[in-house]
Every structure is written in structure tokens, then in C-alpha cells.
PDB file of C-alpha atoms in Angstrom:
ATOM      1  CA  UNK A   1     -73.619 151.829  95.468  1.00  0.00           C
ATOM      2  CA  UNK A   2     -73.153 154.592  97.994  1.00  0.00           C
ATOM      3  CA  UNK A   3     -76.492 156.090  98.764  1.00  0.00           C
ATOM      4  CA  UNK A   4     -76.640 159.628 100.836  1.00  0.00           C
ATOM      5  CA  UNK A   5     -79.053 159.468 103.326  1.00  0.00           C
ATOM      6  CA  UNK A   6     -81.631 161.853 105.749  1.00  0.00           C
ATOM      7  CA  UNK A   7     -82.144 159.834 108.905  1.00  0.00           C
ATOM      8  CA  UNK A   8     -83.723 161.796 111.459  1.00  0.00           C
ATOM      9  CA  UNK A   9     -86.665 162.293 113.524  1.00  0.00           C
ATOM     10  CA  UNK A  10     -89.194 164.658 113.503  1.00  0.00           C
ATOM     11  CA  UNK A  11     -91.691 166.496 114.908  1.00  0.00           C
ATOM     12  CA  UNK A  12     -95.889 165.741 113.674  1.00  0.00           C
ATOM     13  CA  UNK A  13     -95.449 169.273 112.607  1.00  0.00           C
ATOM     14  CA  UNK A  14     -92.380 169.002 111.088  1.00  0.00           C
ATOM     15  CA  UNK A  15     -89.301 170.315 113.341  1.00  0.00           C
ATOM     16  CA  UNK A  16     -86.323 168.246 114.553  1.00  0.00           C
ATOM     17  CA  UNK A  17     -85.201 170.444 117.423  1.00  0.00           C
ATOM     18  CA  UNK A  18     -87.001 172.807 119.398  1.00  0.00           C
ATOM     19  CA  UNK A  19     -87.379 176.645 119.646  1.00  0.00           C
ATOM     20  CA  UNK A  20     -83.799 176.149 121.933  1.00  0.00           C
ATOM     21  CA  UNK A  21     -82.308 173.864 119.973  1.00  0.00           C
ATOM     22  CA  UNK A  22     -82.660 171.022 121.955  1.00  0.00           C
ATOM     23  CA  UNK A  23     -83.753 167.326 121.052  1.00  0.00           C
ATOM     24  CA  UNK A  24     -85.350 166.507 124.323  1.00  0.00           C
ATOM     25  CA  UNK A  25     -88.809 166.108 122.844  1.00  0.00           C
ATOM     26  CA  UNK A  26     -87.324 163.149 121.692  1.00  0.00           C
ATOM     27  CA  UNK A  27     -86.328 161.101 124.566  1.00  0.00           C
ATOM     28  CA  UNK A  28     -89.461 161.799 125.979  1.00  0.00           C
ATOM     29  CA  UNK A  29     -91.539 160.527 123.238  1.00  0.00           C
ATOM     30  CA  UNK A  30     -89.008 157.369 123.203  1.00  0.00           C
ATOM     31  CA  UNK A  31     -90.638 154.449 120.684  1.00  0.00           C
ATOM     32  CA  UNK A  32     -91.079 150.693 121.516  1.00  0.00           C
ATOM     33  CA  UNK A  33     -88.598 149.178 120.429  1.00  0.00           C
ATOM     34  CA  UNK A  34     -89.002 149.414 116.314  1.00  0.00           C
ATOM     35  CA  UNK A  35     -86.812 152.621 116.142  1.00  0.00           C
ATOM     36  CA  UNK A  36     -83.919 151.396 117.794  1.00  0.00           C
ATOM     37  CA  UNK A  37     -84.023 148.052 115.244  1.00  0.00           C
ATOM     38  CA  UNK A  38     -84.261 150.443 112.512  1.00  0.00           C
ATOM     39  CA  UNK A  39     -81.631 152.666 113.852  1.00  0.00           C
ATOM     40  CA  UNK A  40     -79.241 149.513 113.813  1.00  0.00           C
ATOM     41  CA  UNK A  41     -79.933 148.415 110.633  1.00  0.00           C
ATOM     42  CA  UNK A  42     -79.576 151.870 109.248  1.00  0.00           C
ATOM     43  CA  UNK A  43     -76.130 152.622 111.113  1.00  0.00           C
ATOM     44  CA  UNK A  44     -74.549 148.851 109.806  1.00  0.00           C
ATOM     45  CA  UNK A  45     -74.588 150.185 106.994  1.00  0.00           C
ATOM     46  CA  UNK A  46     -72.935 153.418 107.853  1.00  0.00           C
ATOM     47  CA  UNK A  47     -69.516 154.738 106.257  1.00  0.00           C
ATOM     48  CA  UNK A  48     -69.284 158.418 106.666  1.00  0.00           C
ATOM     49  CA  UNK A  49     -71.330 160.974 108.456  1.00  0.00           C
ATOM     50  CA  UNK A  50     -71.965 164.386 107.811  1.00  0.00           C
ATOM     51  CA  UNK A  51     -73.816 167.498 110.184  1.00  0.00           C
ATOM     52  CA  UNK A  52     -73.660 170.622 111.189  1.00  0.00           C
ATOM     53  CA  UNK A  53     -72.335 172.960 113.554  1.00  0.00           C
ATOM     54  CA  UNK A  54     -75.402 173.329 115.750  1.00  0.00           C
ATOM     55  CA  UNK A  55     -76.346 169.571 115.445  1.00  0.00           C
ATOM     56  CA  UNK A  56     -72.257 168.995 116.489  1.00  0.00           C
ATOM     57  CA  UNK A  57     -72.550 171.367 119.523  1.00  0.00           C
ATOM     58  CA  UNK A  58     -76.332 170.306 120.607  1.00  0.00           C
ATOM     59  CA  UNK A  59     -74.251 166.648 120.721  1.00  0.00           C
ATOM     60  CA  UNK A  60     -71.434 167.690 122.614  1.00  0.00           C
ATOM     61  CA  UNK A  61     -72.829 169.987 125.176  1.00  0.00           C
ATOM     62  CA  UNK A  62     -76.019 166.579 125.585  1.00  0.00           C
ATOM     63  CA  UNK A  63     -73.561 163.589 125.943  1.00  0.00           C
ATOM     64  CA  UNK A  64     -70.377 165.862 127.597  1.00  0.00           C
ATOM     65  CA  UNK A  65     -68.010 164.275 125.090  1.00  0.00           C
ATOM     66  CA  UNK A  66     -65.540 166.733 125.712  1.00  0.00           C
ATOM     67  CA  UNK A  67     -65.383 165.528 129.071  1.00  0.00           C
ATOM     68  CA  UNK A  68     -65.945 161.400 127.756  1.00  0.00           C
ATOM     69  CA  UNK A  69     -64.631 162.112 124.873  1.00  0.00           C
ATOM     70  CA  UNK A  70     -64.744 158.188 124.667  1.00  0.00           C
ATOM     71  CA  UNK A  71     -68.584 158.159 124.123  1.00  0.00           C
ATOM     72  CA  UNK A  72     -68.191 159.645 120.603  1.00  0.00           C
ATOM     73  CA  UNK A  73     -66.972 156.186 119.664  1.00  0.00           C
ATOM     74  CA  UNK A  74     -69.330 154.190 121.943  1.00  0.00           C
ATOM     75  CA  UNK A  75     -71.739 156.209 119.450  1.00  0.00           C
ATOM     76  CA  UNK A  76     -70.320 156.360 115.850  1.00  0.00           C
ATOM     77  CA  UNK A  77     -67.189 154.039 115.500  1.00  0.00           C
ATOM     78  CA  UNK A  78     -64.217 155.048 113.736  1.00  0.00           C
ATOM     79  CA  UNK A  79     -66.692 156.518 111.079  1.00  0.00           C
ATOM     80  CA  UNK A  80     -65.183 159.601 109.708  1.00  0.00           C
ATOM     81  CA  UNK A  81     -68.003 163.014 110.413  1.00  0.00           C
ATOM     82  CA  UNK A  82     -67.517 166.041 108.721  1.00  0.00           C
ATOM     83  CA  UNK A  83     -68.860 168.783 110.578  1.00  0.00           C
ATOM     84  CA  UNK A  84     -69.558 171.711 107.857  1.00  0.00           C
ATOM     85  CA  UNK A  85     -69.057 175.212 110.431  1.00  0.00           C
ATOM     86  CA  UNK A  86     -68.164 178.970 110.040  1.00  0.00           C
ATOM     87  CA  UNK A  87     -66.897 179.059 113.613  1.00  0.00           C
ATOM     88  CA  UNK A  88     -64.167 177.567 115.578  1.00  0.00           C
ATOM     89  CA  UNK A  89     -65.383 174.124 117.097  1.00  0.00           C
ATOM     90  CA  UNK A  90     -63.560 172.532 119.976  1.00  0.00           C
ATOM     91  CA  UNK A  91     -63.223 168.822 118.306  1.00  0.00           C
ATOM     92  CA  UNK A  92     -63.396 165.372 120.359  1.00  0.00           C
ATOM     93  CA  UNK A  93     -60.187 164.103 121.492  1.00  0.00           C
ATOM     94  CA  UNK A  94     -59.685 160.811 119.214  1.00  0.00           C
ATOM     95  CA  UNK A  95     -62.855 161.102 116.728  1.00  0.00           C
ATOM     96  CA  UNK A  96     -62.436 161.205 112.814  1.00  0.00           C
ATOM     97  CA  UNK A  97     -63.418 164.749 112.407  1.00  0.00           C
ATOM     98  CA  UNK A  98     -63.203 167.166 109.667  1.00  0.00           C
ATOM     99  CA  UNK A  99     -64.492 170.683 109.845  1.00  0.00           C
ATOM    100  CA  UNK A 100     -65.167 172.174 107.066  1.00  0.00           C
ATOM    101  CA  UNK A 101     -67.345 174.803 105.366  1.00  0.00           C
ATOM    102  CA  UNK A 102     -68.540 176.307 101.955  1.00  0.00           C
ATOM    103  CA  UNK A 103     -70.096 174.098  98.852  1.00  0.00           C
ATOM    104  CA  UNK A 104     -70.813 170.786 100.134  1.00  0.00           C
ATOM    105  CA  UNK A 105     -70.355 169.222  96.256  1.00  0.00           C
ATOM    106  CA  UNK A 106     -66.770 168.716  96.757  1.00  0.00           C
ATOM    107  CA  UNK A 107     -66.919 167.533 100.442  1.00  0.00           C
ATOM    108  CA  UNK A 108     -69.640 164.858  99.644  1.00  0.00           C
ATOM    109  CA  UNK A 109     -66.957 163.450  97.131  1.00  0.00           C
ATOM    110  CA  UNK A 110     -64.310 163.040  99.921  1.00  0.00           C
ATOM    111  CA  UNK A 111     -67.173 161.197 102.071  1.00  0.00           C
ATOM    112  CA  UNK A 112     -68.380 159.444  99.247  1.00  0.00           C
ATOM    113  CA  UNK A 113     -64.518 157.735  98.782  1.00  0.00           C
ATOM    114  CA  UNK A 114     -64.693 157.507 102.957  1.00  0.00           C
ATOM    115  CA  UNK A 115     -67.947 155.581 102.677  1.00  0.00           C
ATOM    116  CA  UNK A 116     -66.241 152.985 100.168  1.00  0.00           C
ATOM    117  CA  UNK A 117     -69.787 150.469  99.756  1.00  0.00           C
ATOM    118  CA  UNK A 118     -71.389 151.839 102.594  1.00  0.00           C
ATOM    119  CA  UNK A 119     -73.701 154.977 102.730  1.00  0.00           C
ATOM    120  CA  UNK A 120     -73.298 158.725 103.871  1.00  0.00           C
ATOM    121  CA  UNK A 121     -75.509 159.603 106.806  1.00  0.00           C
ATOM    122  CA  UNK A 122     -76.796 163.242 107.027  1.00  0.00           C
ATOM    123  CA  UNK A 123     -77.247 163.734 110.650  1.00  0.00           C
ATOM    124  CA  UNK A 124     -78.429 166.965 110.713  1.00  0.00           C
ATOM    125  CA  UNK A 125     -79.412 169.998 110.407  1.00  0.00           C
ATOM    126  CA  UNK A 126     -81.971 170.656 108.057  1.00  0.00           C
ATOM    127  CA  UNK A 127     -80.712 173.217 106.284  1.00  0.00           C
ATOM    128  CA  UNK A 128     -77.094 171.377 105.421  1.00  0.00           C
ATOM    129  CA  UNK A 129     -79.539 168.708 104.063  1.00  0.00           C
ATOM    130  CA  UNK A 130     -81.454 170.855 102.025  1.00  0.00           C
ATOM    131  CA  UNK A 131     -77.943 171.846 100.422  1.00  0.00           C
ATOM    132  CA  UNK A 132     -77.064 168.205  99.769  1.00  0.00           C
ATOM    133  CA  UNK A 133     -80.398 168.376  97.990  1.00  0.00           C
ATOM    134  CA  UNK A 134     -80.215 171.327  95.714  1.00  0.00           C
ATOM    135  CA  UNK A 135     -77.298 169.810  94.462  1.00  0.00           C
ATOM    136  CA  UNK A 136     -78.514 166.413  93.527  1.00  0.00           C
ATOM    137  CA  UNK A 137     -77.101 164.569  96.531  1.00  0.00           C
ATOM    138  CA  UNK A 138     -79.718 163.651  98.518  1.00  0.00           C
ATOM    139  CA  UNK A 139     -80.644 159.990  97.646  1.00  0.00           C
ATOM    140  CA  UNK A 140     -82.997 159.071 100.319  1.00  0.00           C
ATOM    141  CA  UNK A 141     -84.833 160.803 103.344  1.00  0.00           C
ATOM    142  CA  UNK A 142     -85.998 157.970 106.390  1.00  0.00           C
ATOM    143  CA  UNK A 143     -87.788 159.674 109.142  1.00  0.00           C
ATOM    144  CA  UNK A 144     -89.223 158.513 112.149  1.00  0.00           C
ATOM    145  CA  UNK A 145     -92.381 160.643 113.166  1.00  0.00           C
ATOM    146  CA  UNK A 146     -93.035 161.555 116.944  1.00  0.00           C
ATOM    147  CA  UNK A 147     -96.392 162.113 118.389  1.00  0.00           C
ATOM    148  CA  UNK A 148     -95.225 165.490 119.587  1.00  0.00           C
ATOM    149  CA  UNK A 149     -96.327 169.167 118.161  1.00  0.00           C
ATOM    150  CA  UNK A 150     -93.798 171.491 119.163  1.00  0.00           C
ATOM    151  CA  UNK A 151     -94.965 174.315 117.389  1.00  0.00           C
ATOM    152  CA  UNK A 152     -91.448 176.166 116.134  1.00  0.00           C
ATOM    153  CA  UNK A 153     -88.160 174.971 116.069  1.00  0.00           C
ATOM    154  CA  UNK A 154     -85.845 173.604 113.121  1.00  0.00           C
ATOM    155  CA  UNK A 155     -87.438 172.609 110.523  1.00  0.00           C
ATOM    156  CA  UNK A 156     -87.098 169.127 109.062  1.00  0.00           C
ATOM    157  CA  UNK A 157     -85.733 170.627 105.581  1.00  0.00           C
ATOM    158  CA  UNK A 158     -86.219 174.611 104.696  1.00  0.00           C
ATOM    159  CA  UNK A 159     -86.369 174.018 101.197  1.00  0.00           C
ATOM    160  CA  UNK A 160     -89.323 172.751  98.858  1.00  0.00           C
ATOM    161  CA  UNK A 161     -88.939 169.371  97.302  1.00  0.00           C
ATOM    162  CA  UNK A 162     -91.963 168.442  95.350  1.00  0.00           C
ATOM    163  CA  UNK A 163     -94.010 165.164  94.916  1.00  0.00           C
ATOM    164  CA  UNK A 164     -92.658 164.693  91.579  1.00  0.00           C
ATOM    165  CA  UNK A 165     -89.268 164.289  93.630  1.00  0.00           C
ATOM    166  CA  UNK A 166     -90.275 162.143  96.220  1.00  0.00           C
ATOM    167  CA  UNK A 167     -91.188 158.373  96.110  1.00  0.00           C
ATOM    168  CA  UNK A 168     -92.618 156.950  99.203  1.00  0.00           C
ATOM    169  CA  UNK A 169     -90.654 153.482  99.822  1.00  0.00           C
ATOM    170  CA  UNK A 170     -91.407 152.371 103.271  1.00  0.00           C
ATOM    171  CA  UNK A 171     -94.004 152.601 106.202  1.00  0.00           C
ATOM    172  CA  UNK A 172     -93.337 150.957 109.287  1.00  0.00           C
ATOM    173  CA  UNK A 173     -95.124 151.916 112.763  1.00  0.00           C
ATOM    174  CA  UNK A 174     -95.401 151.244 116.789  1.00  0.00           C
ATOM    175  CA  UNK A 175     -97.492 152.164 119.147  1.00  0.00           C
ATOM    176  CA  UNK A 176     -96.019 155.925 118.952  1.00  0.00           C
ATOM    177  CA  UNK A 177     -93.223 156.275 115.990  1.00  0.00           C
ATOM    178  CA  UNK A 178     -94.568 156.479 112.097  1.00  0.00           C
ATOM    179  CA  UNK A 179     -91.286 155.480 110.336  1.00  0.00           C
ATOM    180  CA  UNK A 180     -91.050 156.432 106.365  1.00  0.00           C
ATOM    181  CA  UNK A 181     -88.867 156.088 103.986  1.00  0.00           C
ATOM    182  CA  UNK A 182     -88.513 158.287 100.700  1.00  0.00           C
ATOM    183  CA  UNK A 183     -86.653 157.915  97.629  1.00  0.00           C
ATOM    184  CA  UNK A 184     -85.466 161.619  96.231  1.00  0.00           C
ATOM    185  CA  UNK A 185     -84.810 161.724  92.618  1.00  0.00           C
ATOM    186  CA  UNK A 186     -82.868 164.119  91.004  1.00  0.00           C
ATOM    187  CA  UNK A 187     -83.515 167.000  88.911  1.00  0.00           C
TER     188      UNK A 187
END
């Protein structure tokens, strides 16, 4: 069955970008090895993608895909991303991209029949993830945790889900990364 899914990382206080937007912090906290297994299992099983417009730009203006437009699918495949926007985005030459915007309920149906047996991965930002999850459609959250404290930013998800919500599944670690895994049932 098709499970939607939040992988990201975050921050030890709980952003995934910084005050500019930028993932940085990341590559400079880069884990040992364990997060890049993880990432590979986690992307196998892959089928449709979903983020936002800032994640989308952020992504474009880092790697220069409009310039390499090829390293979109060195990245993600053939896997079909629907970037949910209010603005005009310049799209990657070749990549299975949808923009699109309003109630994500209808959207996550189109990915859903994308996906076929394989999942729908979140990307980013928080707050298209926390709509995903006030409608039900949030099945599981997998974080990696950085030792980094950037103190503002974008938060992991603006939007309270309670303990009565979340089941802890998984904890996995290295020498820097705390990977975890939550289950998020529905109301």
C-alpha cells in the first residue's frame, strides 16, 4: 500500500532551512555513512514526489539545473514531482513536473495513482506537509537529526500534531545523525 511520507532533515532545534532559506547547515554537518544507506533505501521505494515552491527554487538555484538540467534526473529518475506554487516557476527541461496549487486532497490522489505500489515522498517544505497532515495524508514522518542549532529558520512542520498522533517506529544513529521514524495516525 502507498504510504505518504516526511523525509527530511532537521535542525536539533527543529528547522530544515535557515533564516535565508538555505540548506547548507546540512552539508556541513554531513553523517557517516548511515544517512546516505537510509536515503537509498528510502528513495527505492520512491514513486512520486511532492514540494514546494521555495524547496523547488532553493534546489534549482543549489544544483544549477536550469543550466544541467540533466542533474534533476541524476537526482530523482523519471519520478513524477509536483511542485504546489502561486507563482510562475521556470521548470527543468525534461523532468516530470507538475505545478500546481490550492487543496492538496485532490493532487495527492493523482500522485497516489503515479506512485502505483510505491510511496509519495514529501520533500519539503514544512508547511505543504503540515497540509498533507490536516487532511489525513500524512502516513509517516522519518527524520534525520543534525547536531546543529540554527536558531530560526523553517520550521520542521508549523502545525501541532500531538503524541496521541505519533508512534515512534525507528531509532537509528552515527556518530552525528539521530535518524527516527514516526508513524502518524489519523484523526
Amino acid at each position: 500500500m502507498t504510504k505518504t511520507q516526511y523525509y527530511t532533515a532537521t535542525s536539533i532545534d527543529g528547522f530544515i532551512a535557515d533564516a535565508d532559506n538555505s540548506l547548507e547547515w546540512l552539508f556541513e554537518a554531513a553523517s557517516n555513512g548511515i544517512a546516505d544507506d537510509r536515503f537509498g533505501r528510502f528513495f527505492a521505494e520512491v514513486g512520486a514526489m511532492a514540494m514546494g515552491a521555495t524547496t523547488y527554487e532553493w534546489v534549482l538555484a543549489h544544483e544549477r539545473l536550469l543550466d544541467d538540467p540533466g542533474k534533476w534526473r541524476g537526482f530523482y529518475g523519471d519520478i513524477p514531482c509536483w511542485v504546489f506554487t502561486h507563482r510562475d516557476l521556470p521548470p527543468v527541461p525534461a523532468a516530470a513536473l507538475s505545478f500546481v496549487q490550492g487543496d492538496v486532497g485532490p493532487v495527492h490522489e493523482r500522485m497516489a495513482a503515479a506512485a502505483g505500489d510505491r510511496n509519495i515522498w514529501l520533500v519539503g517544505g514544512g508547511d505543504l506537509v503540515g497540509q498533507f497532515a490536516e487532511r489525513g495524508l500524512l502516513d509517516e514522518i522519518l527524520l534525520g537529526v543534525a547536531p546543529v542549532m540554527l536558531g530560526g529558520g523553517a520550521p520542521l512542520l508549523p502545525r501541532r500534531l500531538g503524541a496521541d498522533r505519533l508512534t515512534l517506529q525507528d531509532v537509528e544513529h552515527d556518530d552525528r545523525f539521530v535518524f527516527l521514524t514516526y508513524r502518524v495516525g489519523h484523526e
